[in-house]
Amino acid sequence: MRTALRSLKPARLATTGLTALGAAGIATTALAGTAHAAQAPAKPATKPAAVAHAHDAKAKADAKADTKADAKADAKADANAKAKDEKKDEKKAGGKEYADNLDGWIREARAIMKKHDIPGSYEGIKRNIIRESAGDPNAVNDWDINAKKGTPSKGLLQVIQPTFDRYHVEGTPDQLTDPVANIVAACNYAADRYGSMDNVDSAY
């Protein structure tokens, strides 16, 4: 009887030991699983709605600016076409024909200037043209202070774009190097600043 009881005790201890080892194994496995879960990479954050909205707003603004620039270019092209058509209509209606040379450009410019009360004699205009461009309507000054500022003087009377834009006379092409438009705008400027192109004897 005693022998049997003694033999049973080790068996119980062994079972208890296995139970303890089993619990420890489960705990170790659980900890390992927890560590593995903690090390799992985080999902990338969703793009904030504010950033997407800002991107859309910039795209719309860029599109609007492009549309505005295109409209301005179209309007300028239409104005030039209208001026040319009016010139053709005037000739068809018995308007005077002008030669496509320096003499013709000056005479046509003076006819337009007369309608707008812009002073300037044939001699005064031609004298300044010869000094400024030697009669070349495509002459460009690429070395003076205006050129360094990015607005080179161009045309028969060497006008810069900002001055041309301000003193351009309706009825002439909105083009800086157009010979007639260049003369009329330059004489309009000279009249405003010096009284007349006749009073200009040097760079102006």
PDB file of C-alpha atoms in Angstrom:
ATOM      1  CA  MET A   1       0.000   0.000   0.000  1.00  0.00           C
ATOM      2  CA  ARG A   2       2.793   2.428   0.908  1.00  0.00           C
ATOM      3  CA  THR A   3       4.742   1.353  -2.105  1.00  0.00           C
ATOM      4  CA  ALA A   4       1.806   2.129  -4.365  1.00  0.00           C
ATOM      5  CA  LEU A   5       1.290   5.558  -2.823  1.00  0.00           C
ATOM      6  CA  ARG A   6       4.915   6.485  -3.299  1.00  0.00           C
ATOM      7  CA  SER A   7       4.841   5.472  -6.905  1.00  0.00           C
ATOM      8  CA  LEU A   8       1.856   7.735  -7.583  1.00  0.00           C
ATOM      9  CA  LYS A   9       3.420  10.947  -6.230  1.00  0.00           C
ATOM     10  CA  PRO A  10       6.078  11.329  -8.922  1.00  0.00           C
ATOM     11  CA  ALA A  11       3.410  10.922 -11.534  1.00  0.00           C
ATOM     12  CA  ARG A  12       1.424  13.807 -10.087  1.00  0.00           C
ATOM     13  CA  LEU A  13       4.534  15.964  -9.958  1.00  0.00           C
ATOM     14  CA  ALA A  14       5.270  15.169 -13.563  1.00  0.00           C
ATOM     15  CA  THR A  15       1.774  16.204 -14.560  1.00  0.00           C
ATOM     16  CA  THR A  16       2.082  19.446 -12.631  1.00  0.00           C
ATOM     17  CA  GLY A  17       5.414  20.104 -14.304  1.00  0.00           C
ATOM     18  CA  LEU A  18       3.933  19.536 -17.725  1.00  0.00           C
ATOM     19  CA  THR A  19       1.061  21.865 -16.890  1.00  0.00           C
ATOM     20  CA  ALA A  20       3.501  24.570 -15.829  1.00  0.00           C
ATOM     21  CA  LEU A  21       5.595  24.073 -18.945  1.00  0.00           C
ATOM     22  CA  GLY A  22       2.474  24.180 -21.077  1.00  0.00           C
ATOM     23  CA  ALA A  23       1.335  27.456 -19.535  1.00  0.00           C
ATOM     24  CA  ALA A  24       4.802  28.945 -19.999  1.00  0.00           C
ATOM     25  CA  GLY A  25       4.822  27.841 -23.627  1.00  0.00           C
ATOM     26  CA  ILE A  26       1.431  29.423 -24.249  1.00  0.00           C
ATOM     27  CA  ALA A  27       2.581  32.664 -22.585  1.00  0.00           C
ATOM     28  CA  THR A  28       5.754  32.686 -24.692  1.00  0.00           C
ATOM     29  CA  THR A  29       3.771  32.094 -27.864  1.00  0.00           C
ATOM     30  CA  ALA A  30       1.325  34.865 -26.938  1.00  0.00           C
ATOM     31  CA  LEU A  31       4.181  37.292 -26.268  1.00  0.00           C
ATOM     32  CA  ALA A  32       5.829  36.395 -29.552  1.00  0.00           C
ATOM     33  CA  GLY A  33       2.546  36.961 -31.359  1.00  0.00           C
ATOM     34  CA  THR A  34       2.112  40.335 -29.646  1.00  0.00           C
ATOM     35  CA  ALA A  35       5.647  41.400 -30.607  1.00  0.00           C
ATOM     36  CA  HIS A  36       5.063  40.315 -34.174  1.00  0.00           C
ATOM     37  CA  ALA A  37       1.827  42.339 -34.291  1.00  0.00           C
ATOM     38  CA  ALA A  38       3.622  45.381 -32.898  1.00  0.00           C
ATOM     39  CA  GLN A  39       6.295  45.121 -35.600  1.00  0.00           C
ATOM     40  CA  ALA A  40       3.776  44.939 -38.468  1.00  0.00           C
ATOM     41  CA  PRO A  41       4.185  47.966 -40.825  1.00  0.00           C
ATOM     42  CA  ALA A  42       1.556  50.679 -40.485  1.00  0.00           C
ATOM     43  CA  LYS A  43      -0.741  51.286 -43.425  1.00  0.00           C
ATOM     44  CA  PRO A  44       0.067  54.462 -45.421  1.00  0.00           C
ATOM     45  CA  ALA A  45      -2.020  57.437 -44.379  1.00  0.00           C
ATOM     46  CA  THR A  46      -4.785  58.454 -46.712  1.00  0.00           C
ATOM     47  CA  LYS A  47      -4.028  61.686 -48.680  1.00  0.00           C
ATOM     48  CA  PRO A  48      -5.629  64.547 -46.741  1.00  0.00           C
ATOM     49  CA  ALA A  49      -8.654  66.083 -48.416  1.00  0.00           C
ATOM     50  CA  ALA A  50      -7.174  69.582 -47.953  1.00  0.00           C
ATOM     51  CA  VAL A  51      -4.112  68.698 -50.073  1.00  0.00           C
ATOM     52  CA  ALA A  52      -6.264  67.266 -52.837  1.00  0.00           C
ATOM     53  CA  HIS A  53      -8.476  70.359 -52.758  1.00  0.00           C
ATOM     54  CA  ALA A  54      -5.448  72.681 -53.004  1.00  0.00           C
ATOM     55  CA  HIS A  55      -4.138  70.711 -55.994  1.00  0.00           C
ATOM     56  CA  ASP A  56      -7.501  70.967 -57.741  1.00  0.00           C
ATOM     57  CA  ALA A  57      -7.686  74.712 -57.034  1.00  0.00           C
ATOM     58  CA  LYS A  58      -4.207  75.267 -58.540  1.00  0.00           C
ATOM     59  CA  ALA A  59      -5.124  73.265 -61.644  1.00  0.00           C
ATOM     60  CA  LYS A  60      -8.284  75.349 -62.108  1.00  0.00           C
ATOM     61  CA  ALA A  61      -6.334  78.605 -61.643  1.00  0.00           C
ATOM     62  CA  ASP A  62      -3.733  77.541 -64.231  1.00  0.00           C
ATOM     63  CA  ALA A  63      -6.459  76.608 -66.701  1.00  0.00           C
ATOM     64  CA  LYS A  64      -8.173  79.968 -66.140  1.00  0.00           C
ATOM     65  CA  ALA A  65      -4.897  81.865 -66.747  1.00  0.00           C
ATOM     66  CA  ASP A  66      -4.279  79.944 -69.981  1.00  0.00           C
ATOM     67  CA  THR A  67      -7.800  80.724 -71.172  1.00  0.00           C
ATOM     68  CA  LYS A  68      -7.331  84.418 -70.385  1.00  0.00           C
ATOM     69  CA  ALA A  69      -4.010  84.557 -72.277  1.00  0.00           C
ATOM     70  CA  ASP A  70      -5.565  82.819 -75.277  1.00  0.00           C
ATOM     71  CA  ALA A  71      -8.488  85.257 -75.253  1.00  0.00           C
ATOM     72  CA  LYS A  72      -6.093  88.224 -75.164  1.00  0.00           C
ATOM     73  CA  ALA A  73      -4.084  86.841 -78.090  1.00  0.00           C
ATOM     74  CA  ASP A  74      -7.263  86.234 -80.060  1.00  0.00           C
ATOM     75  CA  ALA A  75      -8.500  89.765 -79.355  1.00  0.00           C
ATOM     76  CA  LYS A  76      -5.199  91.238 -80.554  1.00  0.00           C
ATOM     77  CA  ALA A  77      -5.305  89.136 -83.726  1.00  0.00           C
ATOM     78  CA  ASP A  78      -8.892  90.251 -84.357  1.00  0.00           C
ATOM     79  CA  ALA A  79      -7.917  93.917 -83.877  1.00  0.00           C
ATOM     80  CA  ASN A  80      -5.071  93.587 -86.381  1.00  0.00           C
ATOM     81  CA  ALA A  81      -7.345  91.869 -88.896  1.00  0.00           C
ATOM     82  CA  LYS A  82      -9.983  94.570 -88.406  1.00  0.00           C
ATOM     83  CA  ALA A  83      -7.434  97.351 -88.984  1.00  0.00           C
ATOM     84  CA  LYS A  84      -6.258  95.701 -92.196  1.00  0.00           C
ATOM     85  CA  ASP A  85      -9.836  95.196 -93.385  1.00  0.00           C
ATOM     86  CA  GLU A  86     -10.668  98.841 -92.682  1.00  0.00           C
ATOM     87  CA  LYS A  87      -7.614  99.878 -94.668  1.00  0.00           C
ATOM     88  CA  LYS A  88      -8.721  97.718 -97.605  1.00  0.00           C
ATOM     89  CA  ASP A  89     -12.281  99.078 -97.400  1.00  0.00           C
ATOM     90  CA  GLU A  90     -10.959 102.635 -97.390  1.00  0.00           C
ATOM     91  CA  LYS A  91      -8.998 101.965-100.568  1.00  0.00           C
ATOM     92  CA  LYS A  92     -12.005 100.324-102.220  1.00  0.00           C
ATOM     93  CA  ALA A  93     -14.126 103.352-101.367  1.00  0.00           C
ATOM     94  CA  GLY A  94     -11.707 105.627-103.169  1.00  0.00           C
ATOM     95  CA  GLY A  95      -9.154 106.075-100.401  1.00  0.00           C
ATOM     96  CA  LYS A  96      -5.666 107.081-101.410  1.00  0.00           C
ATOM     97  CA  GLU A  97      -3.153 104.375-102.269  1.00  0.00           C
ATOM     98  CA  TYR A  98       0.234 104.586-100.532  1.00  0.00           C
ATOM     99  CA  ALA A  99       3.479 103.070-101.713  1.00  0.00           C
ATOM    100  CA  ASP A 100       4.919 100.292 -99.560  1.00  0.00           C
ATOM    101  CA  ASN A 101       8.133 102.170 -98.824  1.00  0.00           C
ATOM    102  CA  LEU A 102       9.400 104.866 -96.451  1.00  0.00           C
ATOM    103  CA  ASP A 103       7.753 107.684 -98.376  1.00  0.00           C
ATOM    104  CA  GLY A 104       4.413 105.857 -98.468  1.00  0.00           C
ATOM    105  CA  TRP A 105       4.569 104.938 -94.781  1.00  0.00           C
ATOM    106  CA  ILE A 106       5.187 108.511 -93.711  1.00  0.00           C
ATOM    107  CA  ARG A 107       2.408 109.867 -95.929  1.00  0.00           C
ATOM    108  CA  GLU A 108      -0.097 107.273 -94.705  1.00  0.00           C
ATOM    109  CA  ALA A 109       0.902 107.874 -91.081  1.00  0.00           C
ATOM    110  CA  ARG A 110       0.440 111.628 -91.473  1.00  0.00           C
ATOM    111  CA  ALA A 111      -3.042 111.108 -92.960  1.00  0.00           C
ATOM    112  CA  ILE A 112      -4.010 109.108 -89.848  1.00  0.00           C
ATOM    113  CA  MET A 113      -2.314 111.630 -87.554  1.00  0.00           C
ATOM    114  CA  LYS A 114      -4.344 114.412 -89.140  1.00  0.00           C
ATOM    115  CA  LYS A 115      -7.586 112.654 -88.188  1.00  0.00           C
ATOM    116  CA  HIS A 116      -6.417 112.438 -84.568  1.00  0.00           C
ATOM    117  CA  ASP A 117      -4.876 115.945 -84.374  1.00  0.00           C
ATOM    118  CA  ILE A 118      -1.355 114.594 -83.884  1.00  0.00           C
ATOM    119  CA  PRO A 119       1.275 117.091 -85.103  1.00  0.00           C
ATOM    120  CA  GLY A 120       4.371 116.206 -87.126  1.00  0.00           C
ATOM    121  CA  SER A 121       5.714 117.316 -90.495  1.00  0.00           C
ATOM    122  CA  TYR A 122       6.946 115.000 -93.235  1.00  0.00           C
ATOM    123  CA  GLU A 123      10.491 116.396 -92.863  1.00  0.00           C
ATOM    124  CA  GLY A 124      10.512 116.124 -89.071  1.00  0.00           C
ATOM    125  CA  ILE A 125       9.318 112.512 -89.142  1.00  0.00           C
ATOM    126  CA  LYS A 126      11.729 111.436 -91.887  1.00  0.00           C
ATOM    127  CA  ARG A 127      14.705 113.124 -90.205  1.00  0.00           C
ATOM    128  CA  ASN A 128      14.090 111.201 -86.996  1.00  0.00           C
ATOM    129  CA  ILE A 129      13.481 107.919 -88.819  1.00  0.00           C
ATOM    130  CA  ILE A 130      16.808 108.175 -90.665  1.00  0.00           C
ATOM    131  CA  ARG A 131      18.636 108.853 -87.397  1.00  0.00           C
ATOM    132  CA  GLU A 132      16.850 106.141 -85.411  1.00  0.00           C
ATOM    133  CA  SER A 133      16.632 103.224 -87.865  1.00  0.00           C
ATOM    134  CA  ALA A 134      17.954 104.315 -91.284  1.00  0.00           C
ATOM    135  CA  GLY A 135      14.485 103.500 -92.613  1.00  0.00           C
ATOM    136  CA  ASP A 136      14.432  99.829 -91.560  1.00  0.00           C
ATOM    137  CA  PRO A 137      11.005  98.934 -90.049  1.00  0.00           C
ATOM    138  CA  ASN A 138      12.497  95.799 -88.459  1.00  0.00           C
ATOM    139  CA  ALA A 139      15.432  97.546 -86.788  1.00  0.00           C
ATOM    140  CA  VAL A 140      16.016  96.460 -83.162  1.00  0.00           C
ATOM    141  CA  ASN A 141      18.284  98.111 -80.605  1.00  0.00           C
ATOM    142  CA  ASP A 142      19.711  95.300 -78.495  1.00  0.00           C
ATOM    143  CA  TRP A 143      22.383  97.172 -76.548  1.00  0.00           C
ATOM    144  CA  ASP A 144      20.958 100.270 -74.782  1.00  0.00           C
ATOM    145  CA  ILE A 145      19.364 100.584 -71.320  1.00  0.00           C
ATOM    146  CA  ASN A 146      15.935  99.601 -72.627  1.00  0.00           C
ATOM    147  CA  ALA A 147      17.320  96.401 -74.113  1.00  0.00           C
ATOM    148  CA  LYS A 148      19.026  95.565 -70.813  1.00  0.00           C
ATOM    149  CA  LYS A 149      15.659  95.970 -69.084  1.00  0.00           C
ATOM    150  CA  GLY A 150      14.084  93.534 -71.538  1.00  0.00           C
ATOM    151  CA  THR A 151      12.170  96.070 -73.647  1.00  0.00           C
ATOM    152  CA  PRO A 152      14.354  96.818 -76.687  1.00  0.00           C
ATOM    153  CA  SER A 153      13.473  99.713 -79.006  1.00  0.00           C
ATOM    154  CA  LYS A 154      12.051  98.542 -82.333  1.00  0.00           C
ATOM    155  CA  GLY A 155      10.828  99.845 -85.662  1.00  0.00           C
ATOM    156  CA  LEU A 156      11.302 102.974 -87.761  1.00  0.00           C
ATOM    157  CA  LEU A 157      11.248 105.357 -84.803  1.00  0.00           C
ATOM    158  CA  GLN A 158      12.690 102.908 -82.245  1.00  0.00           C
ATOM    159  CA  VAL A 159       9.745 102.634 -79.867  1.00  0.00           C
ATOM    160  CA  ILE A 160       9.670 100.317 -76.842  1.00  0.00           C
ATOM    161  CA  GLN A 161       6.642  98.074 -76.318  1.00  0.00           C
ATOM    162  CA  PRO A 162       5.230  99.841 -73.207  1.00  0.00           C
ATOM    163  CA  THR A 163       5.318 103.215 -75.004  1.00  0.00           C
ATOM    164  CA  PHE A 164       3.720 101.723 -78.102  1.00  0.00           C
ATOM    165  CA  ASP A 165       0.953 100.142 -76.026  1.00  0.00           C
ATOM    166  CA  ARG A 166       0.212 103.463 -74.325  1.00  0.00           C
ATOM    167  CA  TYR A 167       0.285 105.674 -77.435  1.00  0.00           C
ATOM    168  CA  HIS A 168      -1.001 103.242 -80.055  1.00  0.00           C
ATOM    169  CA  VAL A 169      -3.664 104.890 -82.227  1.00  0.00           C
ATOM    170  CA  GLU A 170      -6.827 103.008 -83.100  1.00  0.00           C
ATOM    171  CA  GLY A 171      -7.106 102.214 -86.770  1.00  0.00           C
ATOM    172  CA  THR A 172      -3.482 101.136 -87.088  1.00  0.00           C
ATOM    173  CA  PRO A 173      -2.275  97.542 -86.558  1.00  0.00           C
ATOM    174  CA  ASP A 174      -1.515  96.677 -82.942  1.00  0.00           C
ATOM    175  CA  GLN A 175       1.987  95.616 -83.926  1.00  0.00           C
ATOM    176  CA  LEU A 176       5.118  97.441 -82.802  1.00  0.00           C
ATOM    177  CA  THR A 177       7.110  96.908 -85.997  1.00  0.00           C
ATOM    178  CA  ASP A 178       4.288  97.803 -88.397  1.00  0.00           C
ATOM    179  CA  PRO A 179       5.792 100.894 -90.102  1.00  0.00           C
ATOM    180  CA  VAL A 180       2.651 103.056 -90.087  1.00  0.00           C
ATOM    181  CA  ALA A 181       1.579 102.058 -86.565  1.00  0.00           C
ATOM    182  CA  ASN A 182       5.132 102.680 -85.315  1.00  0.00           C
ATOM    183  CA  ILE A 183       5.282 106.180 -86.826  1.00  0.00           C
ATOM    184  CA  VAL A 184       1.851 107.212 -85.553  1.00  0.00           C
ATOM    185  CA  ALA A 185       2.448 105.912 -82.019  1.00  0.00           C
ATOM    186  CA  ALA A 186       5.895 107.556 -81.884  1.00  0.00           C
ATOM    187  CA  CYS A 187       4.513 110.895 -83.090  1.00  0.00           C
ATOM    188  CA  ASN A 188       1.664 110.643 -80.578  1.00  0.00           C
ATOM    189  CA  TYR A 189       4.229 110.113 -77.814  1.00  0.00           C
ATOM    190  CA  ALA A 190       6.460 112.939 -79.089  1.00  0.00           C
ATOM    191  CA  ALA A 191       3.461 115.298 -79.223  1.00  0.00           C
ATOM    192  CA  ASP A 192       2.615 114.459 -75.606  1.00  0.00           C
ATOM    193  CA  ARG A 193       6.165 114.928 -74.346  1.00  0.00           C
ATOM    194  CA  TYR A 194       7.816 117.430 -76.710  1.00  0.00           C
ATOM    195  CA  GLY A 195       4.923 119.115 -78.471  1.00  0.00           C
ATOM    196  CA  SER A 196       5.739 117.513 -81.834  1.00  0.00           C
ATOM    197  CA  MET A 197       8.132 115.080 -83.482  1.00  0.00           C
ATOM    198  CA  ASP A 198       9.536 118.177 -85.196  1.00  0.00           C
ATOM    199  CA  ASN A 199      11.028 119.218 -81.849  1.00  0.00           C
ATOM    200  CA  VAL A 200      12.967 115.973 -81.454  1.00  0.00           C
ATOM    201  CA  ASP A 201      16.612 116.091 -82.588  1.00  0.00           C
ATOM    202  CA  SER A 202      18.165 113.212 -80.671  1.00  0.00           C
ATOM    203  CA  ALA A 203      17.273 110.075 -78.751  1.00  0.00           C
ATOM    204  CA  TYR A 204      13.888 110.677 -77.174  1.00  0.00           C
TER     205      TYR A 204
END
